[in-house]
Short mmCIF file of C-alpha atoms in Angstrom, two decimals:
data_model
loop_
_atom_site.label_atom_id
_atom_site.label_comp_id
_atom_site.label_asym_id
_atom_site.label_seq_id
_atom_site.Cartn_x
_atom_site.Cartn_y
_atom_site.Cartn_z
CA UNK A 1 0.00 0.00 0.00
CA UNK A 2 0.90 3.26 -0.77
CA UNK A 3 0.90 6.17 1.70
CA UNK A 4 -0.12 9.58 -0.05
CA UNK A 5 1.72 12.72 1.27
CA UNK A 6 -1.96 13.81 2.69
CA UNK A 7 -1.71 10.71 5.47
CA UNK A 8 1.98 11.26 6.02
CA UNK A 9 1.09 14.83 6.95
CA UNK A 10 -1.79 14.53 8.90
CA UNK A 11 0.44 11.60 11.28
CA UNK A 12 3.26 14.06 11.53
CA UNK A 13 1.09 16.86 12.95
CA UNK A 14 -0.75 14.38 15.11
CA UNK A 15 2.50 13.01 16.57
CA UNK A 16 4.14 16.97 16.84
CA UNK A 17 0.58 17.68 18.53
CA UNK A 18 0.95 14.68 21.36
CA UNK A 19 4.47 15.87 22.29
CA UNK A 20 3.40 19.52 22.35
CA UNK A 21 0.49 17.94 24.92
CA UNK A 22 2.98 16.37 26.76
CA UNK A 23 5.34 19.35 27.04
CA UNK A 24 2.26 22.18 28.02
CA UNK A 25 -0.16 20.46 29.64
CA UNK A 26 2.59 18.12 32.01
CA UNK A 27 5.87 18.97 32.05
CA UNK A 28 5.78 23.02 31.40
CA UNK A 29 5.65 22.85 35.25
CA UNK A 30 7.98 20.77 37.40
CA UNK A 31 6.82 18.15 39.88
CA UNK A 32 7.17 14.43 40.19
CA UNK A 33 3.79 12.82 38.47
CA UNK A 34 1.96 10.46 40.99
CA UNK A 35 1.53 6.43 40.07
CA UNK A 36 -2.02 7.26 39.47
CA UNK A 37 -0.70 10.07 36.83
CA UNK A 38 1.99 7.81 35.51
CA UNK A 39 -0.58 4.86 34.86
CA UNK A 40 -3.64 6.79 33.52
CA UNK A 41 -1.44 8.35 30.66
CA UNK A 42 0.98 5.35 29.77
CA UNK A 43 -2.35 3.61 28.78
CA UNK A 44 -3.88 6.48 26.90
CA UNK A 45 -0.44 6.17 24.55
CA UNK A 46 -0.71 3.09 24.36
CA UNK A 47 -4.35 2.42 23.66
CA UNK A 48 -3.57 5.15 20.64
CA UNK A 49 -0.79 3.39 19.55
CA UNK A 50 -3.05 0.30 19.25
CA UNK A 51 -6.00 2.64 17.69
CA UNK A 52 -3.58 3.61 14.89
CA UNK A 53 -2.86 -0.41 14.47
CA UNK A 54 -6.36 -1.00 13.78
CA UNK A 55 -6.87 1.59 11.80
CA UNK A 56 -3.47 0.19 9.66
CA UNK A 57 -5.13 -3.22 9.72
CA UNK A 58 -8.32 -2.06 8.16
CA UNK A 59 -7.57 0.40 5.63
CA UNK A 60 -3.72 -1.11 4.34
CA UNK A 61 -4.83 -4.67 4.84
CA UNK A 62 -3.85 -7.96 7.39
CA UNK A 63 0.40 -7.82 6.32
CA UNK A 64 0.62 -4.16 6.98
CA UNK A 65 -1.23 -4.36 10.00
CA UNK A 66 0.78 -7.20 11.77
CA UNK A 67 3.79 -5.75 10.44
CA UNK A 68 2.97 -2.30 12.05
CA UNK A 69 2.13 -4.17 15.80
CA UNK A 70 5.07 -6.56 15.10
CA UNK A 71 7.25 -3.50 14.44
CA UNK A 72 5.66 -1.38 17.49
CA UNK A 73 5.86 -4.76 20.10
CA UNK A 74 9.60 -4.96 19.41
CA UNK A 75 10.76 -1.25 19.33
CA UNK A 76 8.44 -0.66 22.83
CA UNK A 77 10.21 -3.93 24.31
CA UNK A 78 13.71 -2.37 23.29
CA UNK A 79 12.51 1.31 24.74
CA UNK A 80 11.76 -0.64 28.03
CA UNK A 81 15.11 -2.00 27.82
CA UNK A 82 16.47 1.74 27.34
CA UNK A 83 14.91 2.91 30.36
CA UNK A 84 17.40 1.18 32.16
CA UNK A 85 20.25 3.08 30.69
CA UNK A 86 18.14 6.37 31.10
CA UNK A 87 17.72 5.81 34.91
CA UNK A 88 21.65 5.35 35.66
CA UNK A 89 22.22 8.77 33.72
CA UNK A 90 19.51 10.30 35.79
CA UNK A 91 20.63 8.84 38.59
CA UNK A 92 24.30 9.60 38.50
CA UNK A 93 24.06 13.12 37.41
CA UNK A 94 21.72 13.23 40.11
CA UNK A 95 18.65 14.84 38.30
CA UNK A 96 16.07 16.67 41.07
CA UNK A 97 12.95 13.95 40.86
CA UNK A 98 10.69 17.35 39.61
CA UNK A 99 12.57 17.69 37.13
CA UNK A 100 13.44 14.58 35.47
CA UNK A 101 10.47 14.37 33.10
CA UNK A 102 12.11 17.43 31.26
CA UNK A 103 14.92 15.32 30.57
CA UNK A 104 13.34 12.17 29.29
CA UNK A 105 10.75 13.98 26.76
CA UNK A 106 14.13 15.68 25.58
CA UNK A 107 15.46 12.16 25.30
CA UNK A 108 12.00 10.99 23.34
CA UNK A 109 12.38 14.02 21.02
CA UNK A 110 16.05 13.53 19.97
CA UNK A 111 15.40 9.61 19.75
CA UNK A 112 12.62 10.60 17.39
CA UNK A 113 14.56 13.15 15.36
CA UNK A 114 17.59 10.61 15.16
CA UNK A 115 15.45 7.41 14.57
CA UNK A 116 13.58 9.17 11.71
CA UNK A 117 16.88 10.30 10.58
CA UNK A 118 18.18 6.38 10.16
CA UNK A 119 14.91 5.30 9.22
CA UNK A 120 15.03 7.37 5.74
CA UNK A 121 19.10 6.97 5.60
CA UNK A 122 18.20 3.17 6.09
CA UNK A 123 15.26 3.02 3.08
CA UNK A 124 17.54 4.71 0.34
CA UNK A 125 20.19 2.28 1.53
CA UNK A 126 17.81 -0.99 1.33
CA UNK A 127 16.47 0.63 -1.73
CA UNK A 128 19.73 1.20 -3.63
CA UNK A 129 21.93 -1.86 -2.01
CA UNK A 130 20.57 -5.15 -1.37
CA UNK A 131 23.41 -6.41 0.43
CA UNK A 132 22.67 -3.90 3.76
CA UNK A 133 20.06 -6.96 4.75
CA UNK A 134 23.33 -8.49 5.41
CA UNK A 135 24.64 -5.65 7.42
CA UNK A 136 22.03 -5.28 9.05
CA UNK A 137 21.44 -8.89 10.06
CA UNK A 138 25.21 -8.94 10.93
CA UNK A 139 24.80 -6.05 13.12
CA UNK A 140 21.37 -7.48 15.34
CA UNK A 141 23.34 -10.78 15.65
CA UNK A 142 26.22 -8.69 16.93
CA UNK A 143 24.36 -6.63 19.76
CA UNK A 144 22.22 -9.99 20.33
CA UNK A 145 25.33 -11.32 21.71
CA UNK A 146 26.42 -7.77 23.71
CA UNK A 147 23.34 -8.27 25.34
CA UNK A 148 24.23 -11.61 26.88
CA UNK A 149 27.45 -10.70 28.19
CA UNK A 150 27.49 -9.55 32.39
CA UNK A 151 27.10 -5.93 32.55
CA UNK A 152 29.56 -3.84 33.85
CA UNK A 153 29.63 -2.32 37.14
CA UNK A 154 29.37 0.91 37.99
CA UNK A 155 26.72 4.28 37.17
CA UNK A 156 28.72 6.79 35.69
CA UNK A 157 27.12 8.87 32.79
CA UNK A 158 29.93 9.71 31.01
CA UNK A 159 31.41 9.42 27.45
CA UNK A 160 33.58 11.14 25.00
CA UNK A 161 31.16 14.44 24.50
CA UNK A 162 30.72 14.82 28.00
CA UNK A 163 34.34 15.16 28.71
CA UNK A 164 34.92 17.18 26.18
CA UNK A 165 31.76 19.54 27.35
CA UNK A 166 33.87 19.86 30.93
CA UNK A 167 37.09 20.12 29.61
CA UNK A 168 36.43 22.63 26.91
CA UNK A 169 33.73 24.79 28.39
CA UNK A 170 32.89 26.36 31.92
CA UNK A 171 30.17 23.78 34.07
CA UNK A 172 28.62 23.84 37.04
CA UNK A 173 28.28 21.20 39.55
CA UNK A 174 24.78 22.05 40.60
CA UNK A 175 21.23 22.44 39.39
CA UNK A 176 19.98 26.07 39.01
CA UNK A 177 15.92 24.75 38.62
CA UNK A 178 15.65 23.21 35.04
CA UNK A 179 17.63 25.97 33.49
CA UNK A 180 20.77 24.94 31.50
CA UNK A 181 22.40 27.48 31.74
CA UNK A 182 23.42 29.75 34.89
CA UNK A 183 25.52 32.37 36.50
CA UNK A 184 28.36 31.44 38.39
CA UNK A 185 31.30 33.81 40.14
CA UNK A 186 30.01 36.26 37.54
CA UNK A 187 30.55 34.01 34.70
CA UNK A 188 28.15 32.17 32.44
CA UNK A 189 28.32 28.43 32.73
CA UNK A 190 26.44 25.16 31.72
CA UNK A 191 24.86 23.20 34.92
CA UNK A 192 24.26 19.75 35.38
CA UNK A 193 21.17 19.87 33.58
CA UNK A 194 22.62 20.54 29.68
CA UNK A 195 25.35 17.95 30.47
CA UNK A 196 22.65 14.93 31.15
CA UNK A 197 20.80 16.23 27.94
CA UNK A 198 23.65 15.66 26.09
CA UNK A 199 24.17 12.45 27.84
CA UNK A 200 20.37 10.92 26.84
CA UNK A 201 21.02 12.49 23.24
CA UNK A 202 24.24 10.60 22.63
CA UNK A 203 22.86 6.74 24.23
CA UNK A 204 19.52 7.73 21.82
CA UNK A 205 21.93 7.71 18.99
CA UNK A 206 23.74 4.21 20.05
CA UNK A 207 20.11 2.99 20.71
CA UNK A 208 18.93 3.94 17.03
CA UNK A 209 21.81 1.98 15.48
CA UNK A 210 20.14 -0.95 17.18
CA UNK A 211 16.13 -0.55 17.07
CA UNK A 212 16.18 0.83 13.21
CA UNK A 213 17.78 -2.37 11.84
CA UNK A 214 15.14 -4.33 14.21
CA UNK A 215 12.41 -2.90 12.76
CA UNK A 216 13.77 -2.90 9.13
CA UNK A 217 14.09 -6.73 9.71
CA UNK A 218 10.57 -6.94 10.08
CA UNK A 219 9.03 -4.45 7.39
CA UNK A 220 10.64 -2.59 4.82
CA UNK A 221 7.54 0.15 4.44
CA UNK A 222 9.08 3.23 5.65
CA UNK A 223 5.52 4.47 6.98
CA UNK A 224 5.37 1.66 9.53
CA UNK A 225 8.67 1.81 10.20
CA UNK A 226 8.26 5.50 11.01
CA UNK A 227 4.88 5.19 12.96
CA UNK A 228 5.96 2.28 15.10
CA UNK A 229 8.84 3.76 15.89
CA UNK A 230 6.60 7.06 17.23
CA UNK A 231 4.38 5.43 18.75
CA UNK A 232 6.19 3.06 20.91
CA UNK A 233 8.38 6.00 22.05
CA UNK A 234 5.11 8.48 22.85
CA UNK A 235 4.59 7.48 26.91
CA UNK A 236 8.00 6.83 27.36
CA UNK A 237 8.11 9.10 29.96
CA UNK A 238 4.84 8.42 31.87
CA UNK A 239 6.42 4.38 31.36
CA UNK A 240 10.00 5.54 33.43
CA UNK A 241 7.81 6.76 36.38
CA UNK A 242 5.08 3.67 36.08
CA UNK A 243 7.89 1.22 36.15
CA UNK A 244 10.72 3.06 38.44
CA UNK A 245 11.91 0.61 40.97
CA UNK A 246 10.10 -2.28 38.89
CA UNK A 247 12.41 -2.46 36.23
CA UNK A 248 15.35 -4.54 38.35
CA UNK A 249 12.76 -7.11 38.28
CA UNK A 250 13.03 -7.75 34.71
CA UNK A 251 16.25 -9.77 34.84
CA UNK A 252 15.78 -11.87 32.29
CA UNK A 253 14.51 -9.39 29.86
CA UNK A 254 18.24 -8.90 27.94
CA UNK A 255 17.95 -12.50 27.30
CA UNK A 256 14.52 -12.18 25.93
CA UNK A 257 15.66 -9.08 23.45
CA UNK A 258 18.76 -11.60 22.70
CA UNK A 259 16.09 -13.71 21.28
CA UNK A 260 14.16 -11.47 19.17
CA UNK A 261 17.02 -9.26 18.10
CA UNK A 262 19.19 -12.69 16.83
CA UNK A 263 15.80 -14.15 15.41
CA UNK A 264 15.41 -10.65 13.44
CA UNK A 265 18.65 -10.72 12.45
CA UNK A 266 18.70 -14.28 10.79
CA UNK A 267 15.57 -13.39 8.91
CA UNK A 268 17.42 -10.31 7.31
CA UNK A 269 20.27 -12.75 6.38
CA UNK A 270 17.67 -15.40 4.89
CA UNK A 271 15.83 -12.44 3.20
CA UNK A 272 19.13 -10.82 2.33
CA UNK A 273 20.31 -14.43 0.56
CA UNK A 274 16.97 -14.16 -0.99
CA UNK A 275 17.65 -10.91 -3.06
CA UNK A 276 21.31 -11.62 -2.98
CA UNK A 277 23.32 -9.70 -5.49
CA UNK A 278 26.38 -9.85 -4.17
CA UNK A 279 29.40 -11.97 -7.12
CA UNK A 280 30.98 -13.83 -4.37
CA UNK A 281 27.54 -15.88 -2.68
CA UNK A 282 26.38 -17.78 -5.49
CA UNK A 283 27.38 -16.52 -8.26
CA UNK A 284 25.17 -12.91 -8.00
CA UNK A 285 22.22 -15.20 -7.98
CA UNK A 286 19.38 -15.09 -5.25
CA UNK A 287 19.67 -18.53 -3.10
CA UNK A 288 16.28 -20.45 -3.06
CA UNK A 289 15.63 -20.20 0.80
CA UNK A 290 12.37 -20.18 2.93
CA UNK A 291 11.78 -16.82 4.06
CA UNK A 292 9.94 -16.15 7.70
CA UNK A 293 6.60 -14.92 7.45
CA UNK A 294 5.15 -11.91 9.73
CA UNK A 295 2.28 -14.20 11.36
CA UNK A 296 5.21 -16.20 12.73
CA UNK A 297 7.61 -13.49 13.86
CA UNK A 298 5.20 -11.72 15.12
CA UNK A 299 4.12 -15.14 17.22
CA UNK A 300 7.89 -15.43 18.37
CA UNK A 301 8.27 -11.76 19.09
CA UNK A 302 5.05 -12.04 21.45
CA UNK A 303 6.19 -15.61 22.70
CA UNK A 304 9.84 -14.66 24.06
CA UNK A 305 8.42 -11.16 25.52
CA UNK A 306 5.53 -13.68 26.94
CA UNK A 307 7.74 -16.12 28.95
CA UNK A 308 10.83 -13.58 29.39
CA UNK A 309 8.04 -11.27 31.90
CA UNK A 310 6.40 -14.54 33.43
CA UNK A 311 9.74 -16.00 34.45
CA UNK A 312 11.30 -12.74 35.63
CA UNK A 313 8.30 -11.94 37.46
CA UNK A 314 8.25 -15.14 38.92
CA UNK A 315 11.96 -15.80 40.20
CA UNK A 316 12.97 -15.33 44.11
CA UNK A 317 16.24 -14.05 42.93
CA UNK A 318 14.29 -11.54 40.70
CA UNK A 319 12.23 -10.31 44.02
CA UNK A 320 15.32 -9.85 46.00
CA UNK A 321 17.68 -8.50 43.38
CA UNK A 322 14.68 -5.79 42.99
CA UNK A 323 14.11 -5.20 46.66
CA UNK A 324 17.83 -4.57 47.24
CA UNK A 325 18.71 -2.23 44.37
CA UNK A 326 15.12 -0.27 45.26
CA UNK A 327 16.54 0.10 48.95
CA UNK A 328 20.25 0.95 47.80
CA UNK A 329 18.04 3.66 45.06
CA UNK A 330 16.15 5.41 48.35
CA UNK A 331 19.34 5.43 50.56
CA UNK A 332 21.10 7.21 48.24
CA UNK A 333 18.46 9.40 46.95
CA UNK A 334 17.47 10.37 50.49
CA UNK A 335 21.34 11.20 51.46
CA UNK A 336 21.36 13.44 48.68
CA UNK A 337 20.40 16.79 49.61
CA UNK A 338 20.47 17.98 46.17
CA UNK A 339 17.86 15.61 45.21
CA UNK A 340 14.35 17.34 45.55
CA UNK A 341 13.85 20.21 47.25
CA UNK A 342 10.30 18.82 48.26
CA UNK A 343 10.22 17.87 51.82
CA UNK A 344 7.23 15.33 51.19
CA UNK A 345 9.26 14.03 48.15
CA UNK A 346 12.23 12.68 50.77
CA UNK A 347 9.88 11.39 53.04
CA UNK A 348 8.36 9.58 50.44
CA UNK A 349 11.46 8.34 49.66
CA UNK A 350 12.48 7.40 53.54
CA UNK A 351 9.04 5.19 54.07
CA UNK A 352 9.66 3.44 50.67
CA UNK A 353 13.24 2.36 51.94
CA UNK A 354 11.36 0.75 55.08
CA UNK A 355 9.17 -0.72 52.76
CA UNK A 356 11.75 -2.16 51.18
CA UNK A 357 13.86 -3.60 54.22
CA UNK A 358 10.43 -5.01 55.21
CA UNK A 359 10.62 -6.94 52.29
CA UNK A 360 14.32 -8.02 52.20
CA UNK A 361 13.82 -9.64 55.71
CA UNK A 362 11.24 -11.47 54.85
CA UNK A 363 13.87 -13.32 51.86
CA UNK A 364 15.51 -16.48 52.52
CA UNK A 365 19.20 -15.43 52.95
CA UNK A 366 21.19 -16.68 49.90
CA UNK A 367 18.85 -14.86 48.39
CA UNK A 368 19.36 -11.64 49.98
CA UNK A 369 22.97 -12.50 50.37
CA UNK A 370 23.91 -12.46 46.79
CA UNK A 371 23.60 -8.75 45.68
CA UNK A 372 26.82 -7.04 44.95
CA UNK A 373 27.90 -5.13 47.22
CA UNK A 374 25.97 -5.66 50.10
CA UNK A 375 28.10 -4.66 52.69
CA UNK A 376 28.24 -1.27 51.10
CA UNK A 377 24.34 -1.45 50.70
CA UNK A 378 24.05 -1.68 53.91
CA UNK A 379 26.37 0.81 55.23
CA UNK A 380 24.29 3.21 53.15
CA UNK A 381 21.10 2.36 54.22
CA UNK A 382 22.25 3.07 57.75
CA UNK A 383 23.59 6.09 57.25
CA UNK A 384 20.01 7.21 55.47
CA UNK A 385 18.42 6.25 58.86
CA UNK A 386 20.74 7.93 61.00
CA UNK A 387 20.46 11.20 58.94
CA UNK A 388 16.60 10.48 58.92
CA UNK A 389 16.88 10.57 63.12
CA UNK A 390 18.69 13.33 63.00
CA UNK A 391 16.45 15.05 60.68
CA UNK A 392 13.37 14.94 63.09
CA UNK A 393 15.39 16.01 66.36
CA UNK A 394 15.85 19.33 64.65
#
């Protein structure tokens, strides 16, 4: 089916119109959006996203509908995965909690404007060389395998621009409100809150490299392409604040996107061999092979997303590993004075780091036991209550 500029118009200014929404209506004015918030709006993007699928699967037909919801299942599951990267940034450039919904439509803005940059880079590519199904098979195959390797410890936010931004120009080591820029000993100077922009904007662009040859692998009609992408990104934000906390609890998720990002990447290879014109693999010639059909990725993308949720949901070492990072989270957050400036906001914070302890006693110990770390957990979640005590004998 063919898209006429009128559609591709009208989705643009719809999608432009939801972020202005966002911006005006929520975020214009800092403060920390409640669970009830957070949950109400996630499923108002996402019951759009899945009105715009229906409304794919009845006027472009049953392909380009499942390829649209196999497209947007897969680059949502992979912006989940992102939030995990987005809340060590926030976390170690130590973004106020009012304030950090700023930075993560900034982050869903950029990823847009990047992503839509790849996706059309990506379409005249497919469209002039038939051989980038290989590269882009190669590449999902590639970060399949990054993803199964142990992470590495440690939170810091940092990376080549970010030094350079420090070394280069004048920056502050506090927040001045949500302003990015500030005054300073008379001087002019970038604060904290530029630097973590930059931060989100350069892990977007690592993040596209990844998600655009997903989606690629699964349709090759740049309108889906584009519209999944959107629409899996739009309640991003409202998603980080839903799932804050939750997200440790996922541990077997990088396995799951393993799964469907190496499954992906062998069907570009089998389609790639199947409009092979490459001299050197058989002669120029296409290779008779099977391709996957959409019904069935779609199935498998569904199925490993499926069990991958069940299973993490359901392990005892998923429950503790969750508990403990949520307690070392609050200890930290609470010891930090710079954190909120809302007084309700750190005693928030203090009763859900009971909660949490609550919890953690309650786990058999080599459960409890095994976190990394833990003497160093603890240590800080002592020092939270003793500066909690001596909080209310003032």
């Amino acid at each position: 089916m063919t898209v006429s500029p009128l559609i591709w118009g009208i989705t643009i200014v719809v999608i432009l119109a939801l972020l202005a929404f966002d911006y005006f209506f929520h975020i214009r004015k800092a403060h920390v959006p409640t669970l009830k918030e957070a949950a109400v709006w996630s499923s108002i993007y996402v019951g759009i996203a899945i009105l715009f699928g229906i409304l794919v699967l009845i006027y472009g037909g049953g392909a380009m509908g499942s390829e649209y919801f196999a497209g947007y299942i897969t680059e949502k599951a992979l912006s989940v995965d992102n939030l995990f990267v987005f809340l060590i940034i926030i976390a170690s450039f130590r973004v106020p909690r009012e304030d950090q919904q700023k930075v993560l439509l900034f982050g869903i803005v950029f990823s847009l404007i990047a992503r839509t940059g790849f996706i059309f880079l990506g379409a005249a590519l497919i469209n002039s060389f038939a051989w980038v199904f290989y590269a882009f098979g190669l590449i999902l195959l590639i970060t399949a395998g990054n993803l199964l390797k142990p992470e590495k410890d440690g939170d810091e936010a940092d990376n080549f621009i970010i030094r350079l931004a420090r070394r280069f120009f004048h920056t502050s080591d506090h927040y001045d409100g949500d302003k990015l820029f500030t005054m300073e000993n008379g001087k002019k100077v970038m604060t904290p809150m530029l630097l973590v922009m930059v931060a989100i904007g350069g892990t977007d662009i690592l993040f596209a490299l990844d998600s655009i040859p997903a989606i690629f692998g699964l349709t090759q009609n740049v309108y889906i392409v584009f519209t999944a992408t959107a629409f899996s990104l739009m309640g991003l934000r409202q998603l980080y604040f839903l799932i804050d906390g939750l997200l440790d609890r996922l541990i077997y998720l990088s396995y799951g996107l393993a799964a469907i990002l190496a499954f992906i990447g062998v069907k570009l290879i089998i389609h790639a061999l199947h409009e092979n014109n490459l001299p050197f693999v058989n002669g120029g010639e296409p290779v008779p092979v099977v391709e996957i059909s959409i019904g069935l990725s779609l199935t498998v993308i569904i199925g490993v997303l499926v069990i991958t949720v069940i299973a993490s949901l359901m392990s005892k070492a998923g429950k503790a590993q969750t508990a403990i990072n949520n307690a070392r989270r609050h200890a930290v957050n609470y010891m930090d004075l710079e954190y909120t400036a809302d007084s309700a906001e750190r005693e928030r914070i203090y009763r859900a780091l009971v909660a949490e302890e609550r919890q953690i006693e309650q786990m058999e110990p080599k459960y409890r036991n095994k976190a990394k770390d833990v003497d160093k957990i603890r240590e800080q979640v002592r020092e939270a209550h003793r500066q909690h005590e001596e909080y209310l004998s003032r």
